[in-house]
Coordinates of C-alpha atoms and ligand atoms in Angstrom, one line a residue:
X1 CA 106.6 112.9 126.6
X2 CA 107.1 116.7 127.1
X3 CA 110.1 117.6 126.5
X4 CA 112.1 120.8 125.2
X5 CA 110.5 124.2 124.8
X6 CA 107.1 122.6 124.3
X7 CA 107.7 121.5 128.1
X8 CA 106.6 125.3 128.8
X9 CA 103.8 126.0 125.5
X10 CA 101.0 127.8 126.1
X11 CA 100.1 125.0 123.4
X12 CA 101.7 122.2 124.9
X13 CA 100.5 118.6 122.7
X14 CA 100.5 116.1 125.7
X15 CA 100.7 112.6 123.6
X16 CA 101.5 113.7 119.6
X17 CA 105.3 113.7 118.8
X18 CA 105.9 117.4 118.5
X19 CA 110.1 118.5 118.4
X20 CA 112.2 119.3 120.7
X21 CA 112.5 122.5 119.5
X22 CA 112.9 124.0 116.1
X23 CA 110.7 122.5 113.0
X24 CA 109.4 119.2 112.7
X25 CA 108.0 117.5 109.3
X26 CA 107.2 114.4 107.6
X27 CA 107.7 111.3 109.7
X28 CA 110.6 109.4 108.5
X29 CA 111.6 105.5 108.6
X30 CA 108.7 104.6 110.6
X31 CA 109.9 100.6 111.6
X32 CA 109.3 98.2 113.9
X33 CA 113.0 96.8 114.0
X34 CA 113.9 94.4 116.7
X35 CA 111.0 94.9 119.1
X36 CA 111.3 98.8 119.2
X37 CA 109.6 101.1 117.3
X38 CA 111.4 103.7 116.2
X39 CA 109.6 106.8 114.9
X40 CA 112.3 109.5 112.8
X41 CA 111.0 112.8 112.0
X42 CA 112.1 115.7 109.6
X43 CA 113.8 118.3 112.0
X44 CA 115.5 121.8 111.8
X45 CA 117.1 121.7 115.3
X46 CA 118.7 125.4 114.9
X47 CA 115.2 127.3 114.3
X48 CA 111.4 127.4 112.7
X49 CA 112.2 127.6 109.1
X50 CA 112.6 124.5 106.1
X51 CA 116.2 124.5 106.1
X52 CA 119.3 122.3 107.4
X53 CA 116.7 118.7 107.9
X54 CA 117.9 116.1 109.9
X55 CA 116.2 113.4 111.1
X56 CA 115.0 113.3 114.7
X57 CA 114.7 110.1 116.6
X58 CA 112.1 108.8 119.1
X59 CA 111.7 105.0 120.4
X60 CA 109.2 102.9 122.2
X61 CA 107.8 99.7 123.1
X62 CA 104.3 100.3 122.7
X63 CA 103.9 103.5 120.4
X64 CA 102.6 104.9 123.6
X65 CA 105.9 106.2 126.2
X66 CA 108.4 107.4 123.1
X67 CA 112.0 108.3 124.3
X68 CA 113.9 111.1 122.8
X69 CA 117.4 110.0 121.2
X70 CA 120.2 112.3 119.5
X71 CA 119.4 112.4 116.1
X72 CA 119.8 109.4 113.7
X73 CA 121.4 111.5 110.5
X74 CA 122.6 114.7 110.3
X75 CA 123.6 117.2 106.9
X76 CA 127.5 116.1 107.1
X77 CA 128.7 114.6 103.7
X78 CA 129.1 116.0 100.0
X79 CA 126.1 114.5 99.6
X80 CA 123.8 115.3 102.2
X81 CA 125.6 118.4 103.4
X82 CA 122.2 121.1 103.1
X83 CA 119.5 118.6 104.2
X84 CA 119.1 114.7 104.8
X85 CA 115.3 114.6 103.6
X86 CA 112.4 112.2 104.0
X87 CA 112.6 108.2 103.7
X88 CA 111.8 105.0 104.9
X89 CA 113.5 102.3 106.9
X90 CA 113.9 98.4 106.4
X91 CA 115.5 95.7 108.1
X92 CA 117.9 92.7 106.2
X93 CA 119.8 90.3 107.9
X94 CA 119.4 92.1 111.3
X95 CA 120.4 95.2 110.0
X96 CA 118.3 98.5 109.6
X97 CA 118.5 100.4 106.4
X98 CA 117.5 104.0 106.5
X99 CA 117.1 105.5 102.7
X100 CA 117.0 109.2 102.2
X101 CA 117.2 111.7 100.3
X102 CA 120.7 114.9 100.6
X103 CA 119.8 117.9 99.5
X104 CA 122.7 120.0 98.6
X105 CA 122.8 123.6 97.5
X106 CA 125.8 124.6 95.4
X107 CA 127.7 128.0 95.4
X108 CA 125.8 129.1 92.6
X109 CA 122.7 128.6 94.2
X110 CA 121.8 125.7 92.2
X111 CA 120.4 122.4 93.4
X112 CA 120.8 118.8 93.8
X113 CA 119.3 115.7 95.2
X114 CA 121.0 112.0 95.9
X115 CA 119.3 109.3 97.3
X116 CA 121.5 107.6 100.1
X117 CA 121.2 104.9 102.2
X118 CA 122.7 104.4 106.1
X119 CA 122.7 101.0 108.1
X120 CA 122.4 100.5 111.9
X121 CA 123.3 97.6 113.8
X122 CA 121.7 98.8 116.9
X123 CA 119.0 100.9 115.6
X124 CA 120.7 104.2 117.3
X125 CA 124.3 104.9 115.7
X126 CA 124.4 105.1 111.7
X127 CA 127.0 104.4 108.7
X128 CA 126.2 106.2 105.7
X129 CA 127.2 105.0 102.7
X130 CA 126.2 107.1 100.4
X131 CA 124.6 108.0 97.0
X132 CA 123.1 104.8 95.0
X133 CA 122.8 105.9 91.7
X134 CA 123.1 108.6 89.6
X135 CA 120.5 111.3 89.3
X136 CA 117.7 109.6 86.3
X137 CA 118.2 111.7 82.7
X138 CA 115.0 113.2 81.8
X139 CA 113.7 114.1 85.8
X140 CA 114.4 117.8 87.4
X141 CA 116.4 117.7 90.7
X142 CA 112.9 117.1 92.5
X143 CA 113.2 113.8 92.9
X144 CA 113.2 112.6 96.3
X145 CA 111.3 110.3 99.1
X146 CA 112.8 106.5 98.7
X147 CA 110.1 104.0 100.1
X148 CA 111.7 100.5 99.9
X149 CA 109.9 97.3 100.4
X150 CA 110.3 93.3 99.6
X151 CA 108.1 91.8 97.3
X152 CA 107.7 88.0 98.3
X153 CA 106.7 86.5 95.1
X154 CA 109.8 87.8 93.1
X155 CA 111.9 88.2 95.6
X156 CA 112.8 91.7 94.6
X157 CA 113.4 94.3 96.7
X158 CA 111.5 97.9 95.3
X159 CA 112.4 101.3 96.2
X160 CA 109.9 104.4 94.9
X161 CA 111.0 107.8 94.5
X162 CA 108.5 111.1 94.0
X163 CA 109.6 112.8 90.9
X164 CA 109.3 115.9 88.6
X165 CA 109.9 115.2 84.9
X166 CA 111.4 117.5 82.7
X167 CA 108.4 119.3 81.8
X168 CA 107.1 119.9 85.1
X169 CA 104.7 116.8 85.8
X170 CA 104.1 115.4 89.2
X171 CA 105.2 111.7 89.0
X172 CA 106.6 108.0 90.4
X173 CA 109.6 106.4 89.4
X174 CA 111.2 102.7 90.6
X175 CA 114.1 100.8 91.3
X176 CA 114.5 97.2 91.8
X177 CA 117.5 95.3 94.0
X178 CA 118.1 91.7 94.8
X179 CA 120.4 92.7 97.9
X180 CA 119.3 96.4 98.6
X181 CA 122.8 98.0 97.5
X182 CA 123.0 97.6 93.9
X183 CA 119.8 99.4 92.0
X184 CA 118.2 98.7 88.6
X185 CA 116.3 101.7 87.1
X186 CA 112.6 100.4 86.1
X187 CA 111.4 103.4 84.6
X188 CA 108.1 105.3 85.5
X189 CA 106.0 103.6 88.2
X190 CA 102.6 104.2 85.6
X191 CA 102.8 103.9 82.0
X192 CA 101.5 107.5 80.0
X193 CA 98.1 105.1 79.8
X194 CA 98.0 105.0 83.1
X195 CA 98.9 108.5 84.6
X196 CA 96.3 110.0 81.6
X197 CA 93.6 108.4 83.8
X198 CA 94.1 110.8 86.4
X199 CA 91.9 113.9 86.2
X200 CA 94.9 116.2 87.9
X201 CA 98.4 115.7 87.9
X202 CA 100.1 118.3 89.8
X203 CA 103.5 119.5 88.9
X204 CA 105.2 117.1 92.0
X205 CA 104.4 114.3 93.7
X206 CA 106.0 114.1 97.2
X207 CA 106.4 110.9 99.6
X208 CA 104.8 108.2 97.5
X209 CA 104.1 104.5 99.5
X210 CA 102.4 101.7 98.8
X211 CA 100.5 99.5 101.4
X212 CA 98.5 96.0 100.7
X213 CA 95.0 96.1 102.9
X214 CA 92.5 93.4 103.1
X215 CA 94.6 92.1 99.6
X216 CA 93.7 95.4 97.8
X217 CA 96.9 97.5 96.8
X218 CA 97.2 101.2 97.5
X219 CA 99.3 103.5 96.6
X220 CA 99.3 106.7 98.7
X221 CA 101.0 109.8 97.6
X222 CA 101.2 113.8 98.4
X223 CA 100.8 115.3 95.2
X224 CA 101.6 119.2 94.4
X225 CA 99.4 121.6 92.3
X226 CA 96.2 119.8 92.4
X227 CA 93.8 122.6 91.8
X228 CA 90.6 123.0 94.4
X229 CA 87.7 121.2 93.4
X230 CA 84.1 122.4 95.4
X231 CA 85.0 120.7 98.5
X232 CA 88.1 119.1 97.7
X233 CA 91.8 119.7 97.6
X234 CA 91.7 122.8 99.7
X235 CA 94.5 122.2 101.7
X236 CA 98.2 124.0 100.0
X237 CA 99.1 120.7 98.8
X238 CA 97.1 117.4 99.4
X239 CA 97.8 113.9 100.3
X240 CA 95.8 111.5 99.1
X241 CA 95.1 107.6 97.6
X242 CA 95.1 105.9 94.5
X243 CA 94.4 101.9 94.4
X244 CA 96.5 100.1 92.1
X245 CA 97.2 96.7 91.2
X246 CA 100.9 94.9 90.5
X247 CA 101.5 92.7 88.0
X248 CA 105.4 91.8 87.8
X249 CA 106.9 95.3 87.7
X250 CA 103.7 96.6 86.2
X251 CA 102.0 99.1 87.9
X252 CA 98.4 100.2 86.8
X253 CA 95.8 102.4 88.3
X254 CA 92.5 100.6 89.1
X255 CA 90.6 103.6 90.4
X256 CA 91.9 106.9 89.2
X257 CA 90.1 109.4 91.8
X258 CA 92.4 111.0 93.8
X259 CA 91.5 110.6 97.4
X260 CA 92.3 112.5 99.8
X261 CA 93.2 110.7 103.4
X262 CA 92.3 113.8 105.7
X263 CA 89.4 116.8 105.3
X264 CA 91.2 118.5 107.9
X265 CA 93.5 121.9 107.2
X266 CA 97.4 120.5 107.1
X267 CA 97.5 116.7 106.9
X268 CA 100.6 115.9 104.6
X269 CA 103.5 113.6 104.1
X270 CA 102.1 110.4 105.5
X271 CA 104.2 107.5 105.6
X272 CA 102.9 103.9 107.0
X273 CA 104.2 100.7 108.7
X274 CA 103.3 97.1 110.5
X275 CA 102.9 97.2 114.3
X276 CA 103.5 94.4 116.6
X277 CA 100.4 92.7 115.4
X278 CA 100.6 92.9 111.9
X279 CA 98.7 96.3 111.3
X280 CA 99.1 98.6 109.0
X281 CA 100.1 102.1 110.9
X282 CA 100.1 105.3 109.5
X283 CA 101.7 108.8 111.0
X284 CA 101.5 111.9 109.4
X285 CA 102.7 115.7 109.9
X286 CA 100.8 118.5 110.9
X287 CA 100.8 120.5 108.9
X288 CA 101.5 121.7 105.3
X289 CA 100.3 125.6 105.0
X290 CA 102.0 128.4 102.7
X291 CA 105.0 129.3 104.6
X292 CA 103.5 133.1 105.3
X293 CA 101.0 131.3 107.3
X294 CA 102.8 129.2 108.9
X295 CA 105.6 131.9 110.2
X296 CA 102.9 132.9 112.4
X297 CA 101.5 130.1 114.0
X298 CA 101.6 131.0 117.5
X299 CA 104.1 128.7 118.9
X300 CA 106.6 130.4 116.4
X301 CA 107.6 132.6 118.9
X302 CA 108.0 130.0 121.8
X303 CA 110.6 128.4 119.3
X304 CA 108.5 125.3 118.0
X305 CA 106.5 124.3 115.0
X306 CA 103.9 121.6 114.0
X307 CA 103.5 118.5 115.3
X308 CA 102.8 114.5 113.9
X309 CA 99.0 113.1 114.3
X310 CA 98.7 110.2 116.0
X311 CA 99.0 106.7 114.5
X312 CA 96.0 105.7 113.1
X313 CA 95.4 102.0 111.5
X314 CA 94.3 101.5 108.2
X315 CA 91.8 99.2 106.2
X316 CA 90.6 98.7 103.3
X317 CA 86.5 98.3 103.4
X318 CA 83.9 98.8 101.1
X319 CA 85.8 99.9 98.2
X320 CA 87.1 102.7 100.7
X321 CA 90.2 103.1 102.9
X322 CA 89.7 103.6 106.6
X323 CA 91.3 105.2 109.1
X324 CA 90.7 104.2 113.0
X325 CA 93.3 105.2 115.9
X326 CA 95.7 102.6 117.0
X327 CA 94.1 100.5 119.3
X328 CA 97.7 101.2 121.6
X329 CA 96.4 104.4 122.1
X330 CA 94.0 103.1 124.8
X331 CA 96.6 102.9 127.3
X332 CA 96.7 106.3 127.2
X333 CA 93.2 106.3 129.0
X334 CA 93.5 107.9 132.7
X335 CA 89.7 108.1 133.8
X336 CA 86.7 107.7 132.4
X337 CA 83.1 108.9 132.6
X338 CA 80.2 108.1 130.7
X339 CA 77.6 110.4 130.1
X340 CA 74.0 110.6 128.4
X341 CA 73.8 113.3 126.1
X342 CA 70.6 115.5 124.8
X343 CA 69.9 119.1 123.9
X344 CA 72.5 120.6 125.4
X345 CA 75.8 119.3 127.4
X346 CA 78.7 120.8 128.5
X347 CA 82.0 120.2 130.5
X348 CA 85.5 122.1 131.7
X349 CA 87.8 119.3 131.9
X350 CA 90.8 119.9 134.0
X351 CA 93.4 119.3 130.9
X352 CA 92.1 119.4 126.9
X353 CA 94.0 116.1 126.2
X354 CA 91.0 113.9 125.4
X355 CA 89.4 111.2 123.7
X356 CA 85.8 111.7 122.8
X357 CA 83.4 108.3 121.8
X358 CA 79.9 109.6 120.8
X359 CA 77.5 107.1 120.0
X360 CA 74.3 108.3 118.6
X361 CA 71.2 106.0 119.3
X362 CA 69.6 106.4 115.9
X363 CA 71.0 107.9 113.0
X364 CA 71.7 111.6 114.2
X365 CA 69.6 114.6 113.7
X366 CA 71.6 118.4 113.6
X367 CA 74.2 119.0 115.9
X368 CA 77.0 121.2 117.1
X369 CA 80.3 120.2 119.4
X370 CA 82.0 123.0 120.2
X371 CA 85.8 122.6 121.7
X372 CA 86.7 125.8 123.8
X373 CA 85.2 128.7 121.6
X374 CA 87.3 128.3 118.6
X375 CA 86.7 125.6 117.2
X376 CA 83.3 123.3 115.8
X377 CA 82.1 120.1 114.5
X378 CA 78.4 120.8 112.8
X379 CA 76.5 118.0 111.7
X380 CA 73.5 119.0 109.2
X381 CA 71.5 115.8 108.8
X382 CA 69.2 116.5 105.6
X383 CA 72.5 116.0 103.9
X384 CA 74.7 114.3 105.6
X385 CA 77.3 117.1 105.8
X386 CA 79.6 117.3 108.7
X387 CA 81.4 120.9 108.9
X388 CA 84.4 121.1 111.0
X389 CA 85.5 125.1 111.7
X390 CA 88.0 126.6 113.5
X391 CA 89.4 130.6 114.4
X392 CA 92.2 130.8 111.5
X393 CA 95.4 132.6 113.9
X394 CA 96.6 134.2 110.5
X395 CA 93.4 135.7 109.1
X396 CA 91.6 136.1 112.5
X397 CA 88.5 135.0 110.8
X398 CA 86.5 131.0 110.7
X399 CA 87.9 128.7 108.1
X400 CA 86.2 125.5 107.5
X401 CA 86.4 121.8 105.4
X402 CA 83.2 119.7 104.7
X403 CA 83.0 115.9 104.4
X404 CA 80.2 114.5 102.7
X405 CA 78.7 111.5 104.2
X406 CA 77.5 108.3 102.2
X407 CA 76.0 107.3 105.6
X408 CA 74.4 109.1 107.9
X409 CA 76.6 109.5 111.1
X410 CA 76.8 107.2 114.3
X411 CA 79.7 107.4 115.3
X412 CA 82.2 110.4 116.3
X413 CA 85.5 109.5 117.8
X414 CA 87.6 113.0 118.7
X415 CA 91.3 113.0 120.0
X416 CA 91.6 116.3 121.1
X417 CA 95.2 117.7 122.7
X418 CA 96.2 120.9 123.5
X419 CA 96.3 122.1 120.0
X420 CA 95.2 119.7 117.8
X421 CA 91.9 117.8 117.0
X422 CA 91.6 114.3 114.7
X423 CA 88.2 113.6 113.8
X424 CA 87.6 110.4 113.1
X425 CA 83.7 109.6 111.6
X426 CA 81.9 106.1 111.4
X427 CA 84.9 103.9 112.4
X428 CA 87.5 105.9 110.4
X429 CA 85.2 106.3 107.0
X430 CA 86.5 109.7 106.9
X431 CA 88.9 111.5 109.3
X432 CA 89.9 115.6 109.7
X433 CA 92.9 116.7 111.9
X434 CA 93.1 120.6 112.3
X435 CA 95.3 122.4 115.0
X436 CA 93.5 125.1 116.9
X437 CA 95.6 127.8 119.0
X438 CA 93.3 129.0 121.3
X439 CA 93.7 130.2 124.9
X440 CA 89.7 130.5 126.5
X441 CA 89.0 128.3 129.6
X442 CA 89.1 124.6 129.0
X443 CA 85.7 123.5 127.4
X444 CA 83.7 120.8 125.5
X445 CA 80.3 121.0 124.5
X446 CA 77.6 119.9 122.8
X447 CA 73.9 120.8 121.4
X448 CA 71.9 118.9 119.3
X449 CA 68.3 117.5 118.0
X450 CA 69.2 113.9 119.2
X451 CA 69.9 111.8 122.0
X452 CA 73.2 109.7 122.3
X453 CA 76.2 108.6 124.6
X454 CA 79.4 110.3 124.7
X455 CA 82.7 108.6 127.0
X456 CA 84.6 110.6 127.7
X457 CA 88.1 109.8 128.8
X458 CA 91.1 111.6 129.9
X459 CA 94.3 110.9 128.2
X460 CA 97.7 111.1 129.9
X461 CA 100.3 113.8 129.8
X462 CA 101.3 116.5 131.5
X463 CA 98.9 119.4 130.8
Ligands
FRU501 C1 107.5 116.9 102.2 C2 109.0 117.2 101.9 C3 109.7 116.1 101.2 C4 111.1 116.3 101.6 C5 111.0 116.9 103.0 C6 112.0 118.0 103.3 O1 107.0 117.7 103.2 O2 109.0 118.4 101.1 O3 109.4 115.9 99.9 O4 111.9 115.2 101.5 O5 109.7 117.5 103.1 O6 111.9 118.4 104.6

């Protein structure tokens, strides 16, 4: 799907959801409702800034072929009128239920947030109905980012909201509802107990969700102001995971490390979902940066920013959340050729929209892949560090992030596109997605110590 001005980019992404044009952020309402998935997306239509959100639309049958449809909500009400901002989707009785979040800026420059809910009969033309509640005493205006889900056992339908509290900690706060339109306020998601077991706070916690894997519980979150630790949160702001356990409307922290879900540069605002076959789906945007930085990304100036990753499953193994790409994404695949790989290999494919399997036959000695001259993925064996690099377009000089292995590496799955590359290590133990702006010959190569198979396939689109 290449549509809009990204149709003509220098930087064209070939099967990531970009925008049409303007700005595109956090995925929105990600659903499978009535045998169509429908994918909404945070979007400035009228330019490259954060201002005047709607929510974009795209649907498909297979999460594969999207179709581009007006946009679901747009800033039009009291209540909305300045931005309708990030939330989730659920269906009831054949209906779908889209909860939000309007921004509205009054004349005296001060702000306000409602959460709001909007039904759809069809899944393409919207009611709103409005604000739910009043604002909670005792939070700032940052409270935002409904996720709403049903809870078998009780019967109880739960909505989450990120939230600032009055002196400037990052934080969850709940709802519960027997029929998704009239809202109980429960209080803090986790008790002071609780939230003291975190070594960092932040001062904001942005588009919290929580997803059951293998029966473990986990609560995944984009937190704000979590200082850089050696190797971790490096990124502006971070997203990352928490597991948790429920009991009743209890909520308690079983492992207090934050996690991070991506090593890569501007992973943020993931939100996930149940596919066709009962998987657990995750999309995220591409990508959080201060907004100096980002008001020069290249495609600024061809009237488009960022992009979404591709939708990548999740499981909970090993004490460890994992991340693999959909397994939908293989009808993507247009040819394929296998190679044997050793000291040195190299090829110019005709487009850079590729998926890269690399099997090593024993566990790997040093390495270096190299995608056109920009960007690297460096394997140092003696310990287990993989070191993925790329040009930075804003400082003109190499940036990079550095996962630590437990084990040493097998496996390297690579999605590249146009602009963007998801790493995804030993079947999704650890995963980095960076975009890369660079305009040398088509190129892929490799050097290393070891010897190992690499498929390489080319993915559709129409670059
Ligand atoms: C996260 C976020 C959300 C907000 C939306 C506005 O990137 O800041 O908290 O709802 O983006 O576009």
């Amino acid at each position: 799907m290449l549509d809009g001005v990204v149709k003509s980019s220098k930087y064209a992404s070939s099967y990531h959801i970009t925008p049409l044009e303007g700005l595109l952020n956090d995925p929105n309402g990600l659903i499978c409702f009535k045998g169509i998935y429908h994918v909404f997306y945070q979007w400035n239509a009228t330019g490259t800034t954060h201002e005047n959100k709607s929510w974009g639309h795209l649907i498909s049958k297979d999460l594969v072929n999207w179709e581009r449809l007006a946009p679901a909500l747009v800033p039009s009400e009291y209540y909305d009128k300045n931005g309708v901002y990030s939330g989730t989707a659920v269906e009831k009785d054949n209906l779908l239920y889209l909860f939000y979040t309007g921004n509205v800026i009054n004349e005296d420059g001060s702000k306000v947030s409602y959460q709001c809910y909007a039904t759809s009969e069809d899944g393409i033309v919207f009611e709103k109905h409005g604000p739910m509640f009043e604002h909670p005493p005792g939070y700032t205006r940052h409270v935002r980012d409904p996720k709403v889900w049903f809870e078998e056992e009780e019967q109880l339908w739960y909505l989450i909201l990120g939230a600032q509290t009055e002196d400037e900690m990052g934080t969850a706060i709940y709802y519960t509802s027997r029929d998704l339109k009239e809202w109980t306020f429960g209080g803090e998601m986790f008790s002071p107990e609780e939230l003291a077991k975190l070594s960092q706070r932040g001062f904001m916690w942005e588009c919290p969700d929580i997803v059951t894997l293998n029966n473990q519980r986990v609560f995944i979150y984009s937190p704000q102001g979590i200082e850089a630790q050696s190797n971790r949160y490096l990124n502006i702001y971070q997203s990352a995971y928490l597991t948790i356990k429920k009991n009743q409307q209890t909520f308690m922290i079983e492992h207090p490390e934050i996690v991070e879900l991506d090593h890569g540069f501007e992973f943020y605002a993931p939100q996930t979902f149940v596919d066709k076959n009962g998987n657990q789906l995750m999309f995220a945007w591409m990508g959080v940066m201060p907004p100096e930085v980002e008001q020069t990304q290249p495609t600024i100036a061809e009237g488009w920013v960022h992009q979404l990753t591709i939708p990548r499953v999740l499981t909970f193994e090993n004490g460890k959340l994992y991340q693999r790409p959909a397994q939908q994404l293989s009808t993507l695949r247009q040819s394929k050729q296998v190679f044997s790989i050793e000291n040195k290999w190299e090829i110019k494919p005709k487009s850079m929209a590729l998926e890269v399997d690399a099997i090593f036959e024993e566990a790997s000695g040093d390495f270096e892949w190299k995608i056109k001259e920009s960007t690297q993925i460096t394997y140092q064996q003696k310990n287990k560090r993989l070191v993925i690099s790329r040009l930075n377009w804003f400082t003109k000089l190499p940036e990079q992030r550095i996962i630590e292995l437990e084990d040493d590496l097998k496996v390297l799955r690579l999605f590249i596109d146009g602009s963007s590359l998801e790493v995804f290590v030993n079947e999704g133990e650890a995963v980095a997605s960076l975009r890369y702006f660079d305009n040398s010959n088509n190129r892929l190569s490799y050097h290393g110590t070891n010897q190992g198979q690499v498929t390489i396939y080319e993915l559709k689109g129409e670059k």
